[in-house]
PDB file of C-alpha atoms in Angstrom:
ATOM      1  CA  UNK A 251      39.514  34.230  77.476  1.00 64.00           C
ATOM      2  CA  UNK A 252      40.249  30.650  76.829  1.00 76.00           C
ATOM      3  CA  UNK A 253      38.300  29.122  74.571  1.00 85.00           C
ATOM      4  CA  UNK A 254      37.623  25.343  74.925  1.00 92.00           C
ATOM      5  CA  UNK A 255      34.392  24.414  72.719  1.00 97.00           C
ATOM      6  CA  UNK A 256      35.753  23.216  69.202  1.00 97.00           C
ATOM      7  CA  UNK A 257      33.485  22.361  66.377  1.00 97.00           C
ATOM      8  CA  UNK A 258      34.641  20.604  62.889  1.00 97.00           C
ATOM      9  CA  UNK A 259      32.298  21.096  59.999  1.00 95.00           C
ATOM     10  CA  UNK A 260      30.381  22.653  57.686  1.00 91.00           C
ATOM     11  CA  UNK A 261      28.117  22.922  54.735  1.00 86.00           C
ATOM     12  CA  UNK A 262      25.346  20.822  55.568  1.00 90.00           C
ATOM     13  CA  UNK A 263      22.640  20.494  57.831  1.00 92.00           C
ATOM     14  CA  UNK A 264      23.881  18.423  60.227  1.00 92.00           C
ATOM     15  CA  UNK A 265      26.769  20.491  60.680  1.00 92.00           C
ATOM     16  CA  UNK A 266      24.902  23.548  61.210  1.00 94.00           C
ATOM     17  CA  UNK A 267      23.281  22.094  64.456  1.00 94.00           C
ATOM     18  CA  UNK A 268      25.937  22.398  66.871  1.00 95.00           C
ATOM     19  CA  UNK A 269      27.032  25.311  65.355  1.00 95.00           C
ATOM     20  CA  UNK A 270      23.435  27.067  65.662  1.00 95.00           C
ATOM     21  CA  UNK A 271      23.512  25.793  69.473  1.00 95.00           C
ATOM     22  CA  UNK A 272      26.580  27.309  70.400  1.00 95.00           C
ATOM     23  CA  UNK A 273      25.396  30.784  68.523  1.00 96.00           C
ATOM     24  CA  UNK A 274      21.694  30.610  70.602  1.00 97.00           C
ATOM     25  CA  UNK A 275      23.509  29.793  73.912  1.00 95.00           C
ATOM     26  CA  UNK A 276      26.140  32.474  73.019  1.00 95.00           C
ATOM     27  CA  UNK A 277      28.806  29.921  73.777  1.00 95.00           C
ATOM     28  CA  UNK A 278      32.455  31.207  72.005  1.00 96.00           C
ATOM     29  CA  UNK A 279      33.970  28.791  70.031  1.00 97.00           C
ATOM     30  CA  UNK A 280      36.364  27.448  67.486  1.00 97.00           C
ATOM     31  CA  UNK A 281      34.980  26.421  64.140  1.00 97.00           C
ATOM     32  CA  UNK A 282      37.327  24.545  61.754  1.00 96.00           C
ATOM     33  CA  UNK A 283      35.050  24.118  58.629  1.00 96.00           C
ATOM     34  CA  UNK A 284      35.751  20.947  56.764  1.00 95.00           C
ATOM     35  CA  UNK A 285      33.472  19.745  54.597  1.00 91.00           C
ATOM     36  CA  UNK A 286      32.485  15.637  54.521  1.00 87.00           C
ATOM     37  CA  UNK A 287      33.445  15.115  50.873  1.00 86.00           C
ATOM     38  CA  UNK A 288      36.562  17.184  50.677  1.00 90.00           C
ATOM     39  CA  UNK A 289      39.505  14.364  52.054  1.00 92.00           C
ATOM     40  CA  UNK A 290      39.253  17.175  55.031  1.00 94.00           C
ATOM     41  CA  UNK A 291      37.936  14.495  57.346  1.00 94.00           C
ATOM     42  CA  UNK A 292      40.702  11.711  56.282  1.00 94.00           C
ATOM     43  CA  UNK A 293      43.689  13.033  57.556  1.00 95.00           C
ATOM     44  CA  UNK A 294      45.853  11.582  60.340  1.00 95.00           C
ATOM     45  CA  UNK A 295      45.323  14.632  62.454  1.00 94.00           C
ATOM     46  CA  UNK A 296      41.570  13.855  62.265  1.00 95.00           C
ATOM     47  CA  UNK A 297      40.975  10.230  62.105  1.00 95.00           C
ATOM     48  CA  UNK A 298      42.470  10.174  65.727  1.00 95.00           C
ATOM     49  CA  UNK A 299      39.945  12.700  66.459  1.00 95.00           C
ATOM     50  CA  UNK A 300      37.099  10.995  65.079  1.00 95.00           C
ATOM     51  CA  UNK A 301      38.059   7.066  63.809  1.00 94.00           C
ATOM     52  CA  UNK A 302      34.444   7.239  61.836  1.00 94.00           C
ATOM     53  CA  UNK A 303      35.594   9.847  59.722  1.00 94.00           C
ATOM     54  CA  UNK A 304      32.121  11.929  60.243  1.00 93.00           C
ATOM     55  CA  UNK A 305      31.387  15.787  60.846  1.00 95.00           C
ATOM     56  CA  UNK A 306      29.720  17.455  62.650  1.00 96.00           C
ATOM     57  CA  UNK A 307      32.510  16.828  65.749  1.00 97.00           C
ATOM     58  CA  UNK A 308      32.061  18.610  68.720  1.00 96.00           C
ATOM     59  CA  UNK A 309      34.718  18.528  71.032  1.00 96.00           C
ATOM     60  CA  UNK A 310      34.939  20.403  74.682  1.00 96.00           C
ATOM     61  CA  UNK A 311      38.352  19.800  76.645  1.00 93.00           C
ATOM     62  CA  UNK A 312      38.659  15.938  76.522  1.00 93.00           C
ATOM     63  CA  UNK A 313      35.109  15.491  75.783  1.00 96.00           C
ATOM     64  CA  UNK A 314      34.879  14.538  71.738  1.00 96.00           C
ATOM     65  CA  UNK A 315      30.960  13.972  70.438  1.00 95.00           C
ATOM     66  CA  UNK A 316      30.840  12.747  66.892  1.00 91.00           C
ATOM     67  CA  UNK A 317      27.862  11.856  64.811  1.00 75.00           C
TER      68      UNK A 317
END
């Protein structure tokens, strides 16, 4: 099974939204859990993931929500 629902985060409310949708819809997904105060969310790898630098990040095959 190919998974294609990614979410970056955790520790804090916000975080635990998309992450409590995906477990009530029983979606499979990937969770990388960064934290927003860690330098997790300022590396290169992110920023061109998400230019503002924010969790919670949802991303689903080209489709990237951020908050």
């Amino acid at each position: 099974m190919h998974i294609n629902l990614e979410i970056w985060g955790a520790g804090t409310a916000r975080t635990l939204r998309p992450i409590w949708m995906a477990e009530e819809l029983n979606l499979k997904y990937i969770l990388h859990p960064i934290g927003p105060r860690t330098g997790e969310t300022q590396t290169v790898k992110y920023k061109k993931l998400n230019t503002k630098q924010k969790i919670p990040t949802l991303k689903h095959k080209s489709f990237v929500l951020s908050e």
